[in-house]
């Protein structure tokens, strides 16, 4: 497995584009529409928000992913989420697919749609329609095409998020690429974001779906920026089979190679979302080890990574381990507080701060040094069994409040 | 029922004091130890944190409340929580009870203990012991005694929180008074705070306990400042029976009169904690009406009141109702997003912002006017049944982050 440059256009046969359509305002530097296109038909898998309030494009994609045997394109806009928009919003979503299909000479049922942004507003359809028409001639197989698309799906993200890997399967070079966006309303329970992963690996729809659903649990669903599960969360995985490998139709070695690469892509994207959480100055990783079970480890990890007090302490580079132990305690997972050990870890080193539920003999100065890095890990050793889990979040900062007190203006 | 001045010393026979013992530092303006004392023996009820990590005084009080037929005093310190302090912390807690008992010439088993502040540090026992000895001569039945105690239990609270009511029971004037402190690690699941309620009403321990446990569900447990359930949450209710009413031993009219007054006290204190949440500029009330059941209404109300994005929008006086609908959606309570109505309400008026799951025709200017008050209510009409619930929280502000990024320094 080899990391290569690029994102969704890295695999063979995928084109992409991103442009400014004016949905996010008149600043032409702000791209707000993206398209991904594969001339060869793709099989597609998708995972979606568990929020009962689902945006129109989520409902659309759920239907398309389930019923359409092949997919050719994804159309996406940022700025307006098309959520809580009723029948009118559903119609607009379908219109987006329709316009895209006409422009690309494909079927409406072969177009997936994604939207992200403000809830409750209707899409500016004139701009959207023009945007779609302008996207088609911009489609490019180059890295730039994928990069423009990665820029266009951003909302409060500060950086685009792209990644690609090459793997050898049966002597053929296969590629898998991805992009995603955060960075608010991010909380475990489906990814709470938009993620698009493309690959030229030949694989059955059933196994593509199974691989995505399984891997999401350990990656996107372990990310939390603010505990708010969005109405629009979507991860789509498209495979056009152009790599020419022997089609993967069973769980053989090839399948597990593919899964490993998919996992690397998803972990990278998940961590990118966490580290670029709204207003974040640090990626905060929580590792639970030796829990009674994996399920218990997941519960404990999510509880710590979502604790506002812990997140604020990370922002302050303050080794306030009491808040971590407290968050473990209210997680509903049963454990023995009196035997827990806790460590802080970063590029600057590793330090034990809690031993058997009480303060270990550590230097506050050294702890602050470790906590001053851009990626900080808390390791909680529950000393109960073999279950482990990792969750990713970020610190809680003044900037988070600024962004969200005034998002719509 | 009549609101009167004062707090825990308002009922007959209760004395209190608060002073500076130096636990919170050398600033002598900062009181950090409080004592409540009743010469007549009291029956006591208590409710405690559900966090598995329980501070030493929580463990102590649970035992005392259950096993001791009578109580005479409560000793409380702020600054150090005596949580995650192991056997040494448990010993210090017992020493606090012991010293208090000796100073007041009562039994150790008649003393309840409460601590609040930093987790993981051991109590400075020399200061604590001296503090206890100095508190006894300061005990006073005056309102000042209660007020000093209310000041001494504060941590990041900006104002002391006291209340008292008089009621007539069987021709006798009975009094009930209370004080409490917040204001971080505040989240439903037992009160996440310290609350002390005193009364001279004569009532059996069984009914006192039942009344408290029932009322806590609709009051303290419906408060959330930051979603973090503390290790130290405690509400204690002491009754010395000095009012001379016919002892309440069954659920008669007198019992319900008492419960009504207790509810008024608890609602007042709960709202005070929410409105004085760390860094808060506004009390944020969430009312769910016409839910399928009360249980469902509680789930929905708590989900909205704890949503970071909604809380930040309240800070920004931004009618970002999409975040409210989103928080209802991920609450796990089933409902129909397409029929929900949402209103904002405050002293400045009431406005419908969502009708049947979509934006109502309202003025943003008017909405901002309503949201600019110090107490703001969101009313969500689920149109499903007769269940209702109210939760209290506060906005999420820059100041919250400042306080918690650097709490220990």
PDB file of N, CA and C in Angstrom, chain B residues 1-14 38 42-43 141-143 162-179 196-203 208 237-245 248 254 257-265:
ATOM      1  N   UNK B   1     -48.865  30.008  49.792  1.00  0.00           N
ATOM      2  CA  UNK B   1     -47.398  29.927  49.706  1.00  0.00           C
ATOM      3  C   UNK B   1     -46.849  31.339  49.485  1.00  0.00           C
ATOM      4  N   UNK B   2     -45.853  31.696  50.265  1.00  0.00           N
ATOM      5  CA  UNK B   2     -45.375  33.075  50.217  1.00  0.00           C
ATOM      6  C   UNK B   2     -43.854  33.067  50.200  1.00  0.00           C
ATOM      7  N   UNK B   3     -43.298  33.789  49.231  1.00  0.00           N
ATOM      8  CA  UNK B   3     -41.847  33.895  49.149  1.00  0.00           C
ATOM      9  C   UNK B   3     -41.382  34.852  50.234  1.00  0.00           C
ATOM     10  N   UNK B   4     -40.377  34.449  50.987  1.00  0.00           N
ATOM     11  CA  UNK B   4     -39.822  35.332  52.025  1.00  0.00           C
ATOM     12  C   UNK B   4     -38.318  35.489  51.809  1.00  0.00           C
ATOM     13  N   UNK B   5     -37.719  36.365  52.576  1.00  0.00           N
ATOM     14  CA  UNK B   5     -36.271  36.570  52.469  1.00  0.00           C
ATOM     15  C   UNK B   5     -35.492  35.400  53.059  1.00  0.00           C
ATOM     16  N   UNK B   6     -34.252  35.266  52.618  1.00  0.00           N
ATOM     17  CA  UNK B   6     -33.366  34.304  53.265  1.00  0.00           C
ATOM     18  C   UNK B   6     -33.204  32.994  52.533  1.00  0.00           C
ATOM     19  N   UNK B   7     -32.491  32.080  53.189  1.00  0.00           N
ATOM     20  CA  UNK B   7     -32.198  30.783  52.595  1.00  0.00           C
ATOM     21  C   UNK B   7     -32.300  29.681  53.634  1.00  0.00           C
ATOM     22  N   UNK B   8     -31.199  28.987  53.871  1.00  0.00           N
ATOM     23  CA  UNK B   8     -31.257  27.808  54.747  1.00  0.00           C
ATOM     24  C   UNK B   8     -31.529  28.134  56.207  1.00  0.00           C
ATOM     25  N   UNK B   9     -31.334  29.388  56.640  1.00  0.00           N
ATOM     26  CA  UNK B   9     -31.636  29.724  58.039  1.00  0.00           C
ATOM     27  C   UNK B   9     -33.039  30.291  58.212  1.00  0.00           C
ATOM     28  N   UNK B  10     -33.818  30.357  57.130  1.00  0.00           N
ATOM     29  CA  UNK B  10     -35.183  30.880  57.243  1.00  0.00           C
ATOM     30  C   UNK B  10     -36.075  29.979  58.112  1.00  0.00           C
ATOM     31  N   UNK B  11     -36.023  28.661  57.970  1.00  0.00           N
ATOM     32  CA  UNK B  11     -36.843  27.798  58.834  1.00  0.00           C
ATOM     33  C   UNK B  11     -36.363  27.877  60.295  1.00  0.00           C
ATOM     34  N   UNK B  12     -37.284  27.668  61.214  1.00  0.00           N
ATOM     35  CA  UNK B  12     -36.950  27.715  62.644  1.00  0.00           C
ATOM     36  C   UNK B  12     -35.842  26.731  63.007  1.00  0.00           C
ATOM     37  N   UNK B  13     -34.946  27.190  63.858  1.00  0.00           N
ATOM     38  CA  UNK B  13     -33.988  26.271  64.463  1.00  0.00           C
ATOM     39  C   UNK B  13     -32.760  25.946  63.638  1.00  0.00           C
ATOM     40  N   UNK B  14     -32.660  26.510  62.443  1.00  0.00           N
ATOM     41  CA  UNK B  14     -31.468  26.260  61.627  1.00  0.00           C
ATOM     42  C   UNK B  14     -30.485  27.423  61.736  1.00  0.00           C
ATOM     43  N   UNK B  38     -28.569  22.302  63.044  1.00  0.00           N
ATOM     44  CA  UNK B  38     -29.865  22.376  63.728  1.00  0.00           C
ATOM     45  C   UNK B  38     -29.718  21.713  65.084  1.00  0.00           C
ATOM     46  N   UNK B  42     -32.674  16.334  62.984  1.00  0.00           N
ATOM     47  CA  UNK B  42     -33.403  16.374  61.703  1.00  0.00           C
ATOM     48  C   UNK B  42     -33.533  14.980  61.126  1.00  0.00           C
ATOM     49  N   UNK B  43     -34.603  14.778  60.331  1.00  0.00           N
ATOM     50  CA  UNK B  43     -34.571  13.650  59.404  1.00  0.00           C
ATOM     51  C   UNK B  43     -34.011  14.203  58.101  1.00  0.00           C
ATOM     52  N   UNK B 141     -28.633  32.194  63.422  1.00  0.00           N
ATOM     53  CA  UNK B 141     -29.972  31.967  62.869  1.00  0.00           C
ATOM     54  C   UNK B 141     -30.389  33.082  61.929  1.00  0.00           C
ATOM     55  N   UNK B 142     -29.613  34.152  61.885  1.00  0.00           N
ATOM     56  CA  UNK B 142     -29.965  35.297  61.050  1.00  0.00           C
ATOM     57  C   UNK B 142     -29.838  34.948  59.568  1.00  0.00           C
ATOM     58  N   UNK B 143     -30.444  35.806  58.749  1.00  0.00           N
ATOM     59  CA  UNK B 143     -30.319  35.619  57.301  1.00  0.00           C
ATOM     60  C   UNK B 143     -28.858  35.692  56.890  1.00  0.00           C
ATOM     61  N   UNK B 162     -30.027  31.616  46.806  1.00  0.00           N
ATOM     62  CA  UNK B 162     -30.803  31.335  48.013  1.00  0.00           C
ATOM     63  C   UNK B 162     -32.277  31.594  47.761  1.00  0.00           C
ATOM     64  N   UNK B 163     -33.119  30.934  48.507  1.00  0.00           N
ATOM     65  CA  UNK B 163     -34.557  31.124  48.350  1.00  0.00           C
ATOM     66  C   UNK B 163     -35.261  30.595  49.595  1.00  0.00           C
ATOM     67  N   UNK B 164     -36.418  31.167  49.941  1.00  0.00           N
ATOM     68  CA  UNK B 164     -37.224  30.632  51.046  1.00  0.00           C
ATOM     69  C   UNK B 164     -38.700  30.915  50.814  1.00  0.00           C
ATOM     70  N   UNK B 165     -39.530  29.967  51.249  1.00  0.00           N
ATOM     71  CA  UNK B 165     -40.979  30.111  51.157  1.00  0.00           C
ATOM     72  C   UNK B 165     -41.616  29.774  52.504  1.00  0.00           C
ATOM     73  N   UNK B 166     -42.734  30.447  52.773  1.00  0.00           N
ATOM     74  CA  UNK B 166     -43.567  30.097  53.926  1.00  0.00           C
ATOM     75  C   UNK B 166     -44.855  29.463  53.437  1.00  0.00           C
ATOM     76  N   UNK B 167     -45.312  28.436  54.125  1.00  0.00           N
ATOM     77  CA  UNK B 167     -46.630  27.882  53.818  1.00  0.00           C
ATOM     78  C   UNK B 167     -47.380  27.636  55.128  1.00  0.00           C
ATOM     79  N   UNK B 168     -48.695  27.609  55.047  1.00  0.00           N
ATOM     80  CA  UNK B 168     -49.519  27.291  56.208  1.00  0.00           C
ATOM     81  C   UNK B 168     -49.894  25.821  56.143  1.00  0.00           C
ATOM     82  N   UNK B 169     -49.613  25.105  57.222  1.00  0.00           N
ATOM     83  CA  UNK B 169     -50.035  23.699  57.266  1.00  0.00           C
ATOM     84  C   UNK B 169     -50.722  23.458  58.602  1.00  0.00           C
ATOM     85  N   UNK B 170     -52.013  23.132  58.520  1.00  0.00           N
ATOM     86  CA  UNK B 170     -52.803  22.910  59.735  1.00  0.00           C
ATOM     87  C   UNK B 170     -52.746  24.098  60.698  1.00  0.00           C
ATOM     88  N   UNK B 171     -52.810  25.312  60.157  1.00  0.00           N
ATOM     89  CA  UNK B 171     -52.814  26.502  60.991  1.00  0.00           C
ATOM     90  C   UNK B 171     -51.427  26.933  61.452  1.00  0.00           C
ATOM     91  N   UNK B 172     -50.419  26.144  61.174  1.00  0.00           N
ATOM     92  CA  UNK B 172     -49.050  26.480  61.581  1.00  0.00           C
ATOM     93  C   UNK B 172     -48.284  27.072  60.386  1.00  0.00           C
ATOM     94  N   UNK B 173     -47.495  28.089  60.673  1.00  0.00           N
ATOM     95  CA  UNK B 173     -46.623  28.634  59.625  1.00  0.00           C
ATOM     96  C   UNK B 173     -45.375  27.770  59.522  1.00  0.00           C
ATOM     97  N   UNK B 174     -45.176  27.184  58.359  1.00  0.00           N
ATOM     98  CA  UNK B 174     -43.998  26.343  58.135  1.00  0.00           C
ATOM     99  C   UNK B 174     -43.095  27.042  57.124  1.00  0.00           C
ATOM    100  N   UNK B 175     -41.826  26.766  57.216  1.00  0.00           N
ATOM    101  CA  UNK B 175     -40.874  27.442  56.323  1.00  0.00           C
ATOM    102  C   UNK B 175     -39.965  26.422  55.669  1.00  0.00           C
ATOM    103  N   UNK B 176     -39.584  26.728  54.427  1.00  0.00           N
ATOM    104  CA  UNK B 176     -38.644  25.884  53.711  1.00  0.00           C
ATOM    105  C   UNK B 176     -37.664  26.808  52.996  1.00  0.00           C
ATOM    106  N   UNK B 177     -36.393  26.513  53.146  1.00  0.00           N
ATOM    107  CA  UNK B 177     -35.382  27.395  52.559  1.00  0.00           C
ATOM    108  C   UNK B 177     -34.313  26.579  51.865  1.00  0.00           C
ATOM    109  N   UNK B 178     -33.593  27.198  50.959  1.00  0.00           N
ATOM    110  CA  UNK B 178     -32.562  26.441  50.254  1.00  0.00           C
ATOM    111  C   UNK B 178     -31.458  27.311  49.710  1.00  0.00           C
ATOM    112  N   UNK B 179     -30.329  26.659  49.435  1.00  0.00           N
ATOM    113  CA  UNK B 179     -29.233  27.314  48.733  1.00  0.00           C
ATOM    114  C   UNK B 179     -28.575  26.265  47.840  1.00  0.00           C
ATOM    115  N   UNK B 196     -28.708  22.454  49.178  1.00  0.00           N
ATOM    116  CA  UNK B 196     -29.049  22.189  50.580  1.00  0.00           C
ATOM    117  C   UNK B 196     -30.398  22.829  50.852  1.00  0.00           C
ATOM    118  N   UNK B 197     -31.369  22.029  51.250  1.00  0.00           N
ATOM    119  CA  UNK B 197     -32.698  22.553  51.541  1.00  0.00           C
ATOM    120  C   UNK B 197     -33.039  22.208  52.978  1.00  0.00           C
ATOM    121  N   UNK B 198     -33.521  23.198  53.724  1.00  0.00           N
ATOM    122  CA  UNK B 198     -33.866  22.982  55.127  1.00  0.00           C
ATOM    123  C   UNK B 198     -35.343  23.301  55.324  1.00  0.00           C
ATOM    124  N   UNK B 199     -35.969  22.637  56.278  1.00  0.00           N
ATOM    125  CA  UNK B 199     -37.361  22.976  56.587  1.00  0.00           C
ATOM    126  C   UNK B 199     -37.666  22.624  58.037  1.00  0.00           C
ATOM    127  N   UNK B 200     -38.632  23.374  58.603  1.00  0.00           N
ATOM    128  CA  UNK B 200     -39.076  23.066  59.977  1.00  0.00           C
ATOM    129  C   UNK B 200     -40.367  22.265  59.979  1.00  0.00           C
ATOM    130  N   UNK B 201     -40.809  21.861  58.797  1.00  0.00           N
ATOM    131  CA  UNK B 201     -42.025  21.046  58.704  1.00  0.00           C
ATOM    132  C   UNK B 201     -41.771  19.675  59.327  1.00  0.00           C
ATOM    133  N   UNK B 202     -42.746  19.199  60.083  1.00  0.00           N
ATOM    134  CA  UNK B 202     -42.640  17.871  60.688  1.00  0.00           C
ATOM    135  C   UNK B 202     -43.142  16.836  59.673  1.00  0.00           C
ATOM    136  N   UNK B 203     -42.274  15.957  59.248  1.00  0.00           N
ATOM    137  CA  UNK B 203     -42.631  14.989  58.210  1.00  0.00           C
ATOM    138  C   UNK B 203     -41.778  13.738  58.391  1.00  0.00           C
ATOM    139  N   UNK B 208     -40.308  12.421  53.238  1.00  0.00           N
ATOM    140  CA  UNK B 208     -39.309  13.434  52.887  1.00  0.00           C
ATOM    141  C   UNK B 208     -38.463  12.928  51.708  1.00  0.00           C
ATOM    142  N   UNK B 237     -31.768  17.357  51.935  1.00  0.00           N
ATOM    143  CA  UNK B 237     -32.983  17.991  52.452  1.00  0.00           C
ATOM    144  C   UNK B 237     -33.119  17.606  53.923  1.00  0.00           C
ATOM    145  N   UNK B 238     -33.075  18.590  54.801  1.00  0.00           N
ATOM    146  CA  UNK B 238     -33.133  18.345  56.246  1.00  0.00           C
ATOM    147  C   UNK B 238     -34.418  18.921  56.830  1.00  0.00           C
ATOM    148  N   UNK B 239     -35.061  18.165  57.689  1.00  0.00           N
ATOM    149  CA  UNK B 239     -36.287  18.633  58.320  1.00  0.00           C
ATOM    150  C   UNK B 239     -36.202  18.420  59.825  1.00  0.00           C
ATOM    151  N   UNK B 240     -36.354  19.516  60.606  1.00  0.00           N
ATOM    152  CA  UNK B 240     -36.245  19.377  62.068  1.00  0.00           C
ATOM    153  C   UNK B 240     -37.588  19.384  62.786  1.00  0.00           C
ATOM    154  N   UNK B 241     -38.678  19.581  62.036  1.00  0.00           N
ATOM    155  CA  UNK B 241     -40.007  19.443  62.625  1.00  0.00           C
ATOM    156  C   UNK B 241     -40.424  20.509  63.624  1.00  0.00           C
ATOM    157  N   UNK B 242     -39.659  21.600  63.734  1.00  0.00           N
ATOM    158  CA  UNK B 242     -39.943  22.609  64.766  1.00  0.00           C
ATOM    159  C   UNK B 242     -41.176  23.461  64.501  1.00  0.00           C
ATOM    160  N   UNK B 243     -41.760  23.397  63.278  1.00  0.00           N
ATOM    161  CA  UNK B 243     -42.923  24.242  62.972  1.00  0.00           C
ATOM    162  C   UNK B 243     -44.128  23.853  63.816  1.00  0.00           C
ATOM    163  N   UNK B 244     -44.151  22.619  64.317  1.00  0.00           N
ATOM    164  CA  UNK B 244     -45.237  22.203  65.203  1.00  0.00           C
ATOM    165  C   UNK B 244     -46.494  21.761  64.475  1.00  0.00           C
ATOM    166  N   UNK B 245     -46.403  21.565  63.171  1.00  0.00           N
ATOM    167  CA  UNK B 245     -47.564  21.031  62.443  1.00  0.00           C
ATOM    168  C   UNK B 245     -47.772  19.564  62.812  1.00  0.00           C
ATOM    169  N   UNK B 248     -46.498  14.931  59.187  1.00  0.00           N
ATOM    170  CA  UNK B 248     -46.982  14.367  57.927  1.00  0.00           C
ATOM    171  C   UNK B 248     -46.438  12.950  57.782  1.00  0.00           C
ATOM    172  N   UNK B 254     -51.677  18.048  53.413  1.00  0.00           N
ATOM    173  CA  UNK B 254     -50.469  18.693  53.946  1.00  0.00           C
ATOM    174  C   UNK B 254     -49.232  18.283  53.162  1.00  0.00           C
ATOM    175  N   UNK B 257     -49.109  20.079  49.903  1.00  0.00           N
ATOM    176  CA  UNK B 257     -48.725  21.479  50.120  1.00  0.00           C
ATOM    177  C   UNK B 257     -47.207  21.586  50.272  1.00  0.00           C
ATOM    178  N   UNK B 258     -46.654  20.682  51.065  1.00  0.00           N
ATOM    179  CA  UNK B 258     -45.198  20.668  51.255  1.00  0.00           C
ATOM    180  C   UNK B 258     -44.494  20.431  49.922  1.00  0.00           C
ATOM    181  N   UNK B 259     -45.005  19.466  49.177  1.00  0.00           N
ATOM    182  CA  UNK B 259     -44.367  19.140  47.892  1.00  0.00           C
ATOM    183  C   UNK B 259     -44.394  20.325  46.935  1.00  0.00           C
ATOM    184  N   UNK B 260     -45.490  21.061  46.983  1.00  0.00           N
ATOM    185  CA  UNK B 260     -45.609  22.231  46.116  1.00  0.00           C
ATOM    186  C   UNK B 260     -44.530  23.259  46.469  1.00  0.00           C
ATOM    187  N   UNK B 261     -44.347  23.476  47.775  1.00  0.00           N
ATOM    188  CA  UNK B 261     -43.330  24.441  48.214  1.00  0.00           C
ATOM    189  C   UNK B 261     -41.925  23.940  47.878  1.00  0.00           C
ATOM    190  N   UNK B 262     -41.696  22.657  48.104  1.00  0.00           N
ATOM    191  CA  UNK B 262     -40.388  22.068  47.769  1.00  0.00           C
ATOM    192  C   UNK B 262     -40.111  22.241  46.278  1.00  0.00           C
ATOM    193  N   UNK B 263     -41.143  22.034  45.465  1.00  0.00           N
ATOM    194  CA  UNK B 263     -40.989  22.179  44.015  1.00  0.00           C
ATOM    195  C   UNK B 263     -40.625  23.617  43.653  1.00  0.00           C
ATOM    196  N   UNK B 264     -41.283  24.568  44.301  1.00  0.00           N
ATOM    197  CA  UNK B 264     -40.993  25.983  44.017  1.00  0.00           C
ATOM    198  C   UNK B 264     -39.534  26.297  44.350  1.00  0.00           C
ATOM    199  N   UNK B 265     -39.069  25.777  45.487  1.00  0.00           N
ATOM    200  CA  UNK B 265     -37.672  25.979  45.899  1.00  0.00           C
ATOM    201  C   UNK B 265     -36.737  25.354  44.868  1.00  0.00           C
TER     202      UNK B 265
END
